[in-house]
Amino acid sequence: MTTDMDTIVSLCKRRGFIFQSSEIYGGLGSTWDYGPLGVELKNNVKRAWWQDMVYRRDDMEGLDAAILMNPKVWEASGHVAGFTDPLVDCKECKKRFRADHVEGAVCPECGGGLTEARQFNLMFKTFMGPVEDDAALAYLRPETAQGIFVNFANVLESRRRKLPFGIAQIGKSFRNEITPGNFTFRTREFEQMEMEFFVEPSTADEWFDYWVNERHNWYFRYGMRPENVRLRPHADDELAHYAQGCYDVEYLFPMGWSELEGIAHRGDFDLKAHADASGRNLTYFDDKTRERYVPYVIEPAAGADRATLAFLVDAYREEEIRERKRTVLKLHPALAPFKVAILPLLRNRPEVVETARNLYADLRRFFPTDYNDTGAIGRLYARQDEVGTPFCVTIDVQTLDDQQVTIRDRDTTEQERIGLDQVRTYVQDKMVVE
Ligand code: GAP
């Protein structure tokens, strides 16, 4: 049983993870700001992805392409003609819905009649330069993927790459969604973590299976509960215009099973389309077989905001431990905003405070560390549990004698004594993901 979304939204606001955007002006429909702890959590999700997709592989390159691209990109990619959702209006209350999200021909809000469906393009338009006319039209990218395709030849040549290899990118995308909602699950401005893997065509099916498996397992490595994650193959009539096959990694969000990430077999659709439209050669020459061909592409496309939300929902527990009720976020140490909190037990003893402050200063050089001496120890532990800090360290008078501290584990609440000089490696070891 997962937690309901209101509980998560309320914790996020109360503890500084996520705030409604422009709240003092009444907000702006489904846009959200990441607060002090949220920015850490989301950065950690993105860092984990980059670490595993780029740094720990020898067949990968990174990229950070511009959000604004030549509008011809979106014509060639099929987005101008086809990146649409069917839209219906209620004739009574004037609300708008995605036609495929309503059952029958009546308004789900007021029961009024609905208009015929018409296609609505989801790309945000803007204008470059001081003149607002068609010549200056530009789009905010609706996916990061196209920035990768148009740089395929640049990366291939500058890095002297051989196939197979991939290009990974993290960045903002924009879609004028008809029905955003469910907190940060579907928004109009969001961040994607996408990778395009270029392969020799006869090996594409094998690589597709490999990436489906790899990406499915990725979420478990960061502690997601297996019963909340599943793979779902797309039916033929569900496939995007570019895809030969697609699997969704789905998460059991409070509103039900929903897409977390898609892994698509895109064939040679994109490179061919950009080669045709730009007149550039986007083929690959295999110097072993002496053959020239357009590579096939396997694309795992994840959402940074959706993954962050899923990790939050998954980590959230209300439980009773040692006869005390508590709310705890059991986030993997690699994802937790703070890795450790330093809690001096006697803030009136200057030597205790000095020792605690020195440890705090030392640890902050390596990872985000919190320091708090503003309450009774039970309350301080509860506050750290609620934001997912995996370890709390207390310093007491005994520390002054034996140079040892008490370290408490968030999940078990068990405590052990370790040397002051061991705290850093103790915490760092727990952050490593095999
Ligand atoms: N390049 C392929 C592509 O963009 P997608 O399934 O449309 O595929 C990939 O998007 C991922 O981006 C989704 O699985 C989801 O995690 C995230 N995403 C897409 N639209 C989103 C939205 N409106 N709000 C938040 N995340 C979104």
Tab-separated table of C-alpha atoms and ligand atoms in Angstrom:
chain	number	residue	atom	x	y	z
A	1	MET	CA	0.000	0.000	0.000
A	2	THR	CA	1.565	3.315	-1.009
A	3	THR	CA	1.126	6.612	0.783
A	4	ASP	CA	-1.424	9.123	-0.462
A	5	MET	CA	-0.118	12.084	-2.437
A	6	ASP	CA	-1.412	14.770	-0.036
A	7	THR	CA	0.800	13.353	2.727
A	8	ILE	CA	3.841	13.609	0.462
A	9	VAL	CA	2.936	17.118	-0.727
A	10	SER	CA	2.515	18.252	2.866
A	11	LEU	CA	5.834	16.736	4.041
A	12	CYS	CA	7.578	18.304	1.044
A	13	LYS	CA	6.320	21.760	1.914
A	14	ARG	CA	6.813	21.469	5.678
A	15	ARG	CA	10.372	20.184	5.453
A	16	GLY	CA	11.607	22.241	2.493
A	17	PHE	CA	11.642	19.706	-0.331
A	18	ILE	CA	9.143	21.161	-2.812
A	19	PHE	CA	7.087	24.385	-2.786
A	20	GLN	CA	4.395	25.605	-5.098
A	21	SER	CA	5.977	27.991	-7.592
A	22	SER	CA	5.171	31.730	-7.185
A	23	GLU	CA	3.118	30.804	-4.135
A	24	ILE	CA	2.828	34.360	-2.772
A	25	TYR	CA	1.008	35.297	-5.998
A	26	GLY	CA	-1.369	32.366	-5.788
A	27	GLY	CA	0.927	29.958	-7.608
A	28	LEU	CA	1.094	29.013	-11.273
A	29	GLY	CA	-0.694	25.888	-12.486
A	30	SER	CA	1.362	22.786	-11.741
A	31	THR	CA	4.771	24.409	-11.532
A	32	TRP	CA	6.917	23.578	-8.524
A	33	ASP	CA	10.102	24.858	-6.913
A	34	TYR	CA	12.623	22.567	-5.246
A	35	GLY	CA	13.521	23.883	-1.800
A	36	PRO	CA	16.766	23.440	0.181
A	37	LEU	CA	16.323	19.688	0.703
A	38	GLY	CA	14.551	19.041	-2.599
A	39	VAL	CA	17.370	20.482	-4.669
A	40	GLU	CA	19.791	18.145	-2.873
A	41	LEU	CA	17.584	15.098	-3.393
A	42	LYS	CA	16.973	15.821	-7.070
A	43	ASN	CA	20.653	16.610	-7.668
A	44	ASN	CA	21.521	13.299	-6.019
A	45	VAL	CA	19.085	11.430	-8.296
A	46	LYS	CA	20.648	13.122	-11.332
A	47	ARG	CA	24.168	12.474	-10.021
A	48	ALA	CA	23.388	8.783	-9.452
A	49	TRP	CA	22.104	8.503	-13.012
A	50	TRP	CA	25.154	10.311	-14.447
A	51	GLN	CA	27.509	8.252	-12.311
A	52	ASP	CA	26.031	4.972	-13.552
A	53	MET	CA	25.294	5.965	-17.136
A	54	VAL	CA	28.449	7.980	-17.888
A	55	TYR	CA	31.311	7.694	-15.374
A	56	ARG	CA	31.069	3.979	-14.713
A	57	ARG	CA	30.888	2.964	-18.387
A	58	ASP	CA	33.474	3.084	-21.116
A	59	ASP	CA	30.929	3.238	-23.964
A	60	MET	CA	29.347	6.570	-23.040
A	61	GLU	CA	29.828	10.307	-23.576
A	62	GLY	CA	28.028	13.219	-21.918
A	63	LEU	CA	26.394	16.246	-23.544
A	64	ASP	CA	24.617	19.443	-22.549
A	65	ALA	CA	22.809	20.832	-25.608
A	66	ALA	CA	20.879	24.112	-25.773
A	67	ILE	CA	17.164	24.230	-24.990
A	68	LEU	CA	16.511	26.466	-28.006
A	69	MET	CA	17.250	24.745	-31.303
A	70	ASN	CA	16.768	25.544	-34.967
A	71	PRO	CA	13.018	25.064	-35.647
A	72	LYS	CA	13.927	22.782	-38.557
A	73	VAL	CA	14.964	20.206	-35.944
A	74	TRP	CA	11.347	19.888	-34.811
A	75	GLU	CA	10.046	19.644	-38.365
A	76	ALA	CA	12.465	16.822	-39.165
A	77	SER	CA	11.840	14.983	-35.880
A	78	GLY	CA	8.089	14.897	-36.540
A	79	HIS	CA	7.208	17.089	-33.537
A	80	VAL	CA	5.690	19.982	-35.521
A	81	ALA	CA	3.305	17.644	-37.344
A	82	GLY	CA	2.790	14.933	-34.785
A	83	PHE	CA	3.599	15.908	-31.192
A	84	THR	CA	-0.053	16.392	-30.351
A	85	ASP	CA	-2.658	15.184	-27.913
A	86	PRO	CA	-6.375	15.037	-28.715
A	87	LEU	CA	-8.173	17.847	-26.874
A	88	VAL	CA	-11.889	18.148	-26.027
A	89	ASP	CA	-13.714	21.113	-24.423
A	90	CYS	CA	-16.749	20.931	-22.179
A	91	LYS	CA	-19.519	23.014	-23.759
A	92	GLU	CA	-20.925	23.845	-20.312
A	93	CYS	CA	-18.090	24.476	-17.827
A	94	LYS	CA	-15.465	25.150	-20.559
A	95	LYS	CA	-12.886	22.833	-18.919
A	96	ARG	CA	-10.451	21.073	-21.211
A	97	PHE	CA	-9.485	17.430	-21.179
A	98	ARG	CA	-7.302	15.021	-23.063
A	99	ALA	CA	-9.806	13.047	-25.134
A	100	ASP	CA	-8.046	9.788	-24.270
A	101	HIS	CA	-8.391	10.566	-20.530
A	102	VAL	CA	-12.206	10.823	-20.529
A	103	GLU	CA	-14.648	7.983	-20.956
A	104	GLY	CA	-17.630	8.556	-23.246
A	105	ALA	CA	-18.725	11.974	-24.540
A	106	VAL	CA	-19.593	13.749	-21.288
A	107	CYS	CA	-17.555	16.083	-19.107
A	108	PRO	CA	-16.141	14.225	-16.053
A	109	GLU	CA	-16.531	17.417	-13.949
A	110	CYS	CA	-20.080	18.637	-14.706
A	111	GLY	CA	-21.644	16.068	-17.031
A	112	GLY	CA	-21.963	18.621	-19.883
A	113	GLY	CA	-21.487	17.725	-23.555
A	114	LEU	CA	-17.980	17.670	-25.062
A	115	THR	CA	-16.770	19.102	-28.362
A	116	GLU	CA	-15.259	16.919	-31.094
A	117	ALA	CA	-11.611	16.117	-30.395
A	118	ARG	CA	-9.021	18.307	-32.109
A	119	GLN	CA	-5.269	17.865	-32.155
A	120	PHE	CA	-3.325	20.197	-29.878
A	121	ASN	CA	0.453	20.584	-30.329
A	122	LEU	CA	2.270	20.336	-26.992
A	123	MET	CA	5.327	22.402	-27.914
A	124	PHE	CA	5.770	25.793	-26.246
A	125	LYS	CA	6.425	28.540	-28.777
A	126	THR	CA	8.629	31.549	-28.232
A	127	PHE	CA	10.328	34.192	-30.380
A	128	MET	CA	14.042	34.806	-30.763
A	129	GLY	CA	15.153	38.402	-31.060
A	130	PRO	CA	13.061	41.550	-30.850
A	131	VAL	CA	10.534	40.743	-33.610
A	132	GLU	CA	7.605	38.475	-32.871
A	133	ASP	CA	6.843	37.014	-36.297
A	134	ASP	CA	7.013	33.591	-37.904
A	135	ALA	CA	10.616	34.106	-38.994
A	136	ALA	CA	11.630	34.463	-35.338
A	137	LEU	CA	9.602	31.475	-34.109
A	138	ALA	CA	11.443	29.031	-31.864
A	139	TYR	CA	10.318	26.219	-29.588
A	140	LEU	CA	11.293	25.278	-26.067
A	141	ARG	CA	12.492	21.709	-26.545
A	142	PRO	CA	9.892	19.080	-25.623
A	143	GLU	CA	12.617	16.432	-25.151
A	144	THR	CA	16.391	16.475	-24.759
A	145	ALA	CA	16.813	13.617	-27.251
A	146	GLN	CA	16.983	15.754	-30.396
A	147	GLY	CA	19.989	17.679	-29.040
A	148	ILE	CA	21.776	14.328	-28.965
A	149	PHE	CA	20.813	13.260	-32.501
A	150	VAL	CA	21.951	16.520	-34.086
A	151	ASN	CA	25.306	16.190	-32.272
A	152	PHE	CA	25.860	12.545	-33.200
A	153	ALA	CA	28.535	13.300	-35.813
A	154	ASN	CA	30.246	15.922	-33.587
A	155	VAL	CA	30.642	13.471	-30.716
A	156	LEU	CA	31.561	10.538	-32.964
A	157	GLU	CA	34.378	12.512	-34.610
A	158	SER	CA	35.667	14.601	-31.708
A	159	ARG	CA	35.881	11.564	-29.418
A	160	ARG	CA	36.979	9.129	-32.168
A	161	ARG	CA	34.270	6.721	-31.121
A	162	LYS	CA	33.459	3.286	-32.518
A	163	LEU	CA	29.995	1.726	-32.356
A	164	PRO	CA	28.355	0.792	-30.078
A	165	PHE	CA	28.400	3.882	-27.913
A	166	GLY	CA	25.919	6.213	-26.239
A	167	ILE	CA	25.428	9.907	-25.555
A	168	ALA	CA	23.786	10.883	-22.268
A	169	GLN	CA	22.191	14.170	-21.340
A	170	ILE	CA	20.262	15.678	-18.442
A	171	GLY	CA	18.237	18.834	-18.899
A	172	LYS	CA	14.972	20.725	-18.877
A	173	SER	CA	12.171	20.008	-21.308
A	174	PHE	CA	8.845	21.760	-21.771
A	175	ARG	CA	5.441	20.448	-22.818
A	176	ASN	CA	2.202	22.374	-22.778
A	177	GLU	CA	0.397	19.408	-21.212
A	178	ILE	CA	-3.400	19.572	-21.408
A	179	THR	CA	-3.879	17.925	-18.039
A	180	PRO	CA	-0.832	18.277	-15.812
A	181	GLY	CA	-1.162	17.115	-12.237
A	182	ASN	CA	-0.403	14.623	-9.508
A	183	PHE	CA	2.159	16.960	-7.932
A	184	THR	CA	5.447	16.828	-9.874
A	185	PHE	CA	4.420	13.739	-11.855
A	186	ARG	CA	3.164	15.634	-14.897
A	187	THR	CA	4.223	19.249	-15.239
A	188	ARG	CA	4.804	21.645	-18.117
A	189	GLU	CA	8.445	22.258	-17.232
A	190	PHE	CA	10.428	19.191	-16.175
A	191	GLU	CA	13.820	17.593	-16.333
A	192	GLN	CA	14.748	14.551	-18.369
A	193	MET	CA	17.650	12.118	-18.123
A	194	GLU	CA	17.978	10.671	-21.612
A	195	MET	CA	20.516	8.526	-23.380
A	196	GLU	CA	20.747	7.531	-27.045
A	197	PHE	CA	22.734	4.351	-27.659
A	198	PHE	CA	23.972	3.968	-31.266
A	199	VAL	CA	24.441	0.417	-32.526
A	200	GLU	CA	25.029	-1.687	-35.620
A	201	PRO	CA	21.463	-2.531	-36.868
A	202	SER	CA	21.685	-6.342	-36.566
A	203	THR	CA	22.600	-5.990	-32.857
A	204	ALA	CA	19.762	-3.589	-31.987
A	205	ASP	CA	17.317	-6.164	-30.563
A	206	GLU	CA	19.969	-7.504	-28.214
A	207	TRP	CA	20.891	-4.012	-27.024
A	208	PHE	CA	17.217	-3.192	-26.567
A	209	ASP	CA	16.840	-6.177	-24.173
A	210	TYR	CA	20.052	-5.175	-22.424
A	211	TRP	CA	18.917	-1.597	-21.768
A	212	VAL	CA	15.401	-2.589	-20.672
A	213	ASN	CA	16.950	-4.874	-18.084
A	214	GLU	CA	19.647	-2.400	-17.046
A	215	ARG	CA	17.244	0.480	-16.518
A	216	HIS	CA	14.649	-1.637	-14.711
A	217	ASN	CA	17.287	-2.790	-12.231
A	218	TRP	CA	18.719	0.677	-11.721
A	219	TYR	CA	15.882	1.701	-9.405
A	220	PHE	CA	16.431	-1.310	-7.128
A	221	ARG	CA	20.094	-0.455	-6.702
A	222	TYR	CA	18.999	2.775	-5.010
A	223	GLY	CA	16.673	0.923	-2.682
A	224	MET	CA	13.304	1.125	-4.453
A	225	ARG	CA	10.962	-1.614	-3.234
A	226	PRO	CA	10.649	-4.333	-5.908
A	227	GLU	CA	6.893	-4.697	-5.393
A	228	ASN	CA	6.438	-1.049	-6.455
A	229	VAL	CA	8.271	-1.255	-9.796
A	230	ARG	CA	7.285	-3.174	-12.925
A	231	LEU	CA	7.996	-3.355	-16.642
A	232	ARG	CA	5.212	-2.930	-19.175
A	233	PRO	CA	5.636	-3.519	-22.923
A	234	HIS	CA	3.789	-1.054	-25.172
A	235	ALA	CA	1.024	-2.433	-27.363
A	236	ASP	CA	1.531	-1.779	-31.104
A	237	ASP	CA	-1.132	0.956	-31.195
A	238	GLU	CA	0.561	2.757	-28.290
A	239	LEU	CA	3.976	3.129	-29.918
A	240	ALA	CA	5.271	6.635	-30.672
A	241	HIS	CA	5.748	7.483	-34.363
A	242	TYR	CA	9.479	6.770	-34.157
A	243	ALA	CA	9.442	3.553	-32.136
A	244	GLN	CA	9.746	-0.068	-33.243
A	245	GLY	CA	9.308	-1.263	-29.675
A	246	CYS	CA	9.020	0.268	-26.204
A	247	TYR	CA	8.899	-0.772	-22.560
A	248	ASP	CA	7.840	1.462	-19.714
A	249	VAL	CA	9.330	1.125	-16.267
A	250	GLU	CA	6.283	1.849	-14.116
A	251	TYR	CA	6.061	2.822	-10.462
A	252	LEU	CA	3.109	2.293	-8.152
A	253	PHE	CA	2.458	5.989	-7.433
A	254	PRO	CA	-0.418	6.959	-5.107
A	255	MET	CA	-2.663	7.406	-8.190
A	256	GLY	CA	-1.762	3.927	-9.506
A	257	TRP	CA	0.825	2.361	-11.810
A	258	SER	CA	2.317	5.141	-13.960
A	259	GLU	CA	5.303	5.648	-16.248
A	260	LEU	CA	8.643	6.405	-14.662
A	261	GLU	CA	10.838	5.827	-17.687
A	262	GLY	CA	10.471	4.598	-21.280
A	263	ILE	CA	13.024	2.471	-23.133
A	264	ALA	CA	12.449	2.716	-26.889
A	265	HIS	CA	13.872	0.969	-29.918
A	266	ARG	CA	13.985	3.913	-32.355
A	267	GLY	CA	15.588	2.111	-35.313
A	268	ASP	CA	17.240	4.586	-37.716
A	269	PHE	CA	14.267	6.982	-37.686
A	270	ASP	CA	15.996	10.001	-36.156
A	271	LEU	CA	19.393	9.976	-37.831
A	272	LYS	CA	17.750	9.342	-41.212
A	273	ALA	CA	15.228	12.141	-40.698
A	274	HIS	CA	17.968	14.641	-39.714
A	275	ALA	CA	20.263	13.522	-42.533
A	276	ASP	CA	17.456	13.988	-45.076
A	277	ALA	CA	16.385	17.372	-43.738
A	278	SER	CA	19.854	18.854	-43.139
A	279	GLY	CA	21.653	17.319	-46.116
A	280	ARG	CA	24.414	16.144	-43.739
A	281	ASN	CA	25.890	12.681	-43.791
A	282	LEU	CA	24.930	10.955	-40.533
A	283	THR	CA	26.125	7.487	-41.452
A	284	TYR	CA	28.823	5.433	-39.738
A	285	PHE	CA	31.712	3.713	-41.524
A	286	ASP	CA	32.673	0.384	-40.011
A	287	ASP	CA	36.349	-0.027	-40.855
A	288	LYS	CA	36.330	-3.745	-40.035
A	289	THR	CA	33.502	-4.742	-42.391
A	290	ARG	CA	34.148	-1.771	-44.752
A	291	GLU	CA	30.411	-1.030	-44.622
A	292	ARG	CA	28.624	2.293	-44.256
A	293	TYR	CA	25.231	2.429	-42.583
A	294	VAL	CA	22.881	4.536	-40.472
A	295	PRO	CA	23.154	3.301	-36.858
A	296	TYR	CA	20.068	2.106	-34.973
A	297	VAL	CA	19.244	3.721	-31.665
A	298	ILE	CA	18.084	2.402	-28.289
A	299	GLU	CA	16.826	5.132	-25.990
A	300	PRO	CA	16.261	4.938	-22.234
A	301	ALA	CA	14.392	8.174	-21.363
A	302	ALA	CA	13.747	8.906	-17.695
A	303	GLY	CA	12.297	11.878	-15.834
A	304	ALA	CA	14.376	13.429	-13.039
A	305	ASP	CA	11.301	14.872	-11.330
A	306	ARG	CA	9.326	11.642	-11.621
A	307	ALA	CA	12.227	9.582	-10.315
A	308	THR	CA	12.658	12.024	-7.406
A	309	LEU	CA	8.935	11.772	-6.602
A	310	ALA	CA	9.024	7.978	-6.818
A	311	PHE	CA	12.051	7.782	-4.490
A	312	LEU	CA	10.248	10.073	-2.027
A	313	VAL	CA	7.008	8.074	-2.087
A	314	ASP	CA	8.898	4.810	-1.833
A	315	ALA	CA	11.013	5.959	1.109
A	316	TYR	CA	8.111	7.351	3.138
A	317	ARG	CA	7.080	5.311	6.201
A	318	GLU	CA	4.955	5.945	9.233
A	319	GLU	CA	5.978	3.336	11.762
A	320	GLU	CA	6.317	2.476	15.402
A	321	ILE	CA	9.755	1.534	16.604
A	322	ARG	CA	10.701	0.928	20.267
A	323	GLU	CA	7.190	2.059	21.197
A	324	ARG	CA	7.627	5.426	19.521
A	325	LYS	CA	5.700	6.539	16.472
A	326	ARG	CA	7.718	8.213	13.799
A	327	THR	CA	7.723	9.384	10.201
A	328	VAL	CA	10.845	8.369	8.375
A	329	LEU	CA	12.207	8.698	4.850
A	330	LYS	CA	14.265	5.585	4.221
A	331	LEU	CA	16.199	7.117	1.354
A	332	HIS	CA	19.342	5.380	0.134
A	333	PRO	CA	22.368	7.212	1.638
A	334	ALA	CA	23.502	8.143	-1.884
A	335	LEU	CA	20.213	10.024	-2.396
A	336	ALA	CA	19.602	11.481	1.072
A	337	PRO	CA	19.929	15.313	1.195
A	338	PHE	CA	22.077	15.233	4.347
A	339	LYS	CA	24.335	12.243	4.880
A	340	VAL	CA	24.877	12.805	8.583
A	341	ALA	CA	23.775	15.171	11.348
A	342	ILE	CA	26.070	16.220	14.188
A	343	LEU	CA	24.182	16.655	17.454
A	344	PRO	CA	26.213	17.843	20.466
A	345	LEU	CA	24.486	16.600	23.605
A	346	LEU	CA	25.725	19.343	25.940
A	347	ARG	CA	25.680	22.702	24.285
A	348	ASN	CA	26.812	24.426	27.476
A	349	ARG	CA	30.106	22.549	27.546
A	350	PRO	CA	32.538	24.466	25.297
A	351	GLU	CA	34.824	21.425	24.785
A	352	VAL	CA	31.880	19.303	23.609
A	353	VAL	CA	30.701	22.062	21.257
A	354	GLU	CA	34.220	22.590	19.924
A	355	THR	CA	34.676	18.882	19.215
A	356	ALA	CA	31.273	18.754	17.501
A	357	ARG	CA	32.035	21.882	15.451
A	358	ASN	CA	35.401	20.496	14.343
A	359	LEU	CA	33.812	17.251	13.201
A	360	TYR	CA	31.106	19.231	11.380
A	361	ALA	CA	33.699	21.385	9.601
A	362	ASP	CA	35.696	18.313	8.625
A	363	LEU	CA	32.752	16.295	7.253
A	364	ARG	CA	31.267	19.176	5.253
A	365	ARG	CA	34.344	19.116	3.041
A	366	PHE	CA	33.211	15.695	1.798
A	367	PHE	CA	29.397	15.568	1.879
A	368	PRO	CA	26.346	17.568	3.040
A	369	THR	CA	26.283	17.508	6.827
A	370	ASP	CA	23.789	19.064	9.222
A	371	TYR	CA	24.454	20.466	12.696
A	372	ASN	CA	21.722	20.937	15.255
A	373	ASP	CA	21.769	21.634	18.982
A	374	THR	CA	18.384	23.269	19.314
A	375	GLY	CA	16.308	20.678	21.117
A	376	ALA	CA	16.037	17.489	23.106
A	377	ILE	CA	17.781	14.561	21.458
A	378	GLY	CA	14.516	12.665	20.763
A	379	ARG	CA	13.158	15.633	18.829
A	380	LEU	CA	16.395	16.096	16.920
A	381	TYR	CA	16.415	12.435	15.855
A	382	ALA	CA	12.756	12.689	14.770
A	383	ARG	CA	13.510	15.724	12.606
A	384	GLN	CA	16.422	13.997	10.906
A	385	ASP	CA	14.370	10.813	10.343
A	386	GLU	CA	11.675	12.823	8.622
A	387	VAL	CA	14.103	14.235	6.044
A	388	GLY	CA	15.916	10.951	5.540
A	389	THR	CA	19.327	11.652	7.146
A	390	PRO	CA	20.833	8.146	7.350
A	391	PHE	CA	23.118	8.791	10.336
A	392	CYS	CA	23.160	10.968	13.443
A	393	VAL	CA	26.300	11.450	15.505
A	394	THR	CA	26.153	12.554	19.120
A	395	ILE	CA	29.080	14.030	20.996
A	396	ASP	CA	29.137	13.852	24.799
A	397	VAL	CA	31.590	14.228	27.668
A	398	GLN	CA	32.809	10.697	27.170
A	399	THR	CA	33.918	11.717	23.667
A	400	LEU	CA	36.395	14.105	25.288
A	401	ASP	CA	37.986	11.158	27.111
A	402	ASP	CA	37.900	8.356	24.582
A	403	GLN	CA	37.679	10.241	21.239
A	404	GLN	CA	34.644	8.135	20.354
A	405	VAL	CA	31.160	9.202	19.247
A	406	THR	CA	27.781	7.495	19.166
A	407	ILE	CA	26.461	6.951	15.662
A	408	ARG	CA	22.776	6.119	15.190
A	409	ASP	CA	21.362	4.304	12.185
A	410	ARG	CA	18.153	5.921	10.859
A	411	ASP	CA	16.502	2.668	9.768
A	412	THR	CA	17.165	0.456	12.791
A	413	THR	CA	17.668	3.318	15.314
A	414	GLU	CA	20.508	1.194	16.676
A	415	GLN	CA	23.559	2.985	18.051
A	416	GLU	CA	27.226	2.105	18.184
A	417	ARG	CA	30.423	3.785	19.356
A	418	ILE	CA	33.041	4.508	16.731
A	419	GLY	CA	36.179	6.652	16.676
A	420	LEU	CA	35.841	10.349	15.859
A	421	ASP	CA	38.302	9.782	13.039
A	422	GLN	CA	36.214	6.933	11.592
A	423	VAL	CA	32.989	8.870	11.002
A	424	ARG	CA	33.871	10.067	7.512
A	425	THR	CA	34.737	6.659	6.045
A	426	TYR	CA	31.852	5.009	7.931
A	427	VAL	CA	29.360	7.312	6.196
A	428	GLN	CA	31.140	7.351	2.837
A	429	ASP	CA	31.178	3.539	2.651
A	430	LYS	CA	27.387	3.451	3.031
A	431	MET	CA	26.937	5.853	0.100
A	432	VAL	CA	28.674	3.569	-2.384
A	433	VAL	CA	26.391	1.652	-4.765
A	434	GLU	CA	27.827	-1.564	-6.224
B	1	GAP	N1	12.761	11.151	-25.953
B	1	GAP	C1	11.679	10.295	-25.595
B	1	GAP	C2	10.785	10.919	-24.625
B	1	GAP	O1	10.838	12.104	-24.371
B	1	GAP	P1	8.763	10.413	-23.051
B	1	GAP	O2	8.213	9.077	-22.605
B	1	GAP	O3	7.825	11.372	-23.670
B	1	GAP	O4	9.942	10.036	-24.045
B	1	GAP	C3	10.508	10.425	-21.108
B	1	GAP	O5	9.506	11.106	-21.837
B	1	GAP	C4	10.316	10.637	-19.617
B	1	GAP	O6	10.251	12.038	-19.323
B	1	GAP	C5	9.020	10.064	-19.053
B	1	GAP	O7	9.128	8.684	-18.772
B	1	GAP	C6	8.841	10.879	-17.801
B	1	GAP	O8	9.630	10.355	-16.737
B	1	GAP	C7	9.406	12.237	-18.203
B	1	GAP	N2	8.295	13.137	-18.569
B	1	GAP	C8	7.659	13.228	-19.763
B	1	GAP	N3	6.691	14.164	-19.724
B	1	GAP	C9	6.700	14.675	-18.476
B	1	GAP	C10	5.926	15.697	-17.807
B	1	GAP	N4	4.983	16.376	-18.426
B	1	GAP	N5	6.214	15.952	-16.502
B	1	GAP	C11	7.202	15.282	-15.856
B	1	GAP	N6	7.958	14.326	-16.447
B	1	GAP	C12	7.720	14.022	-17.732
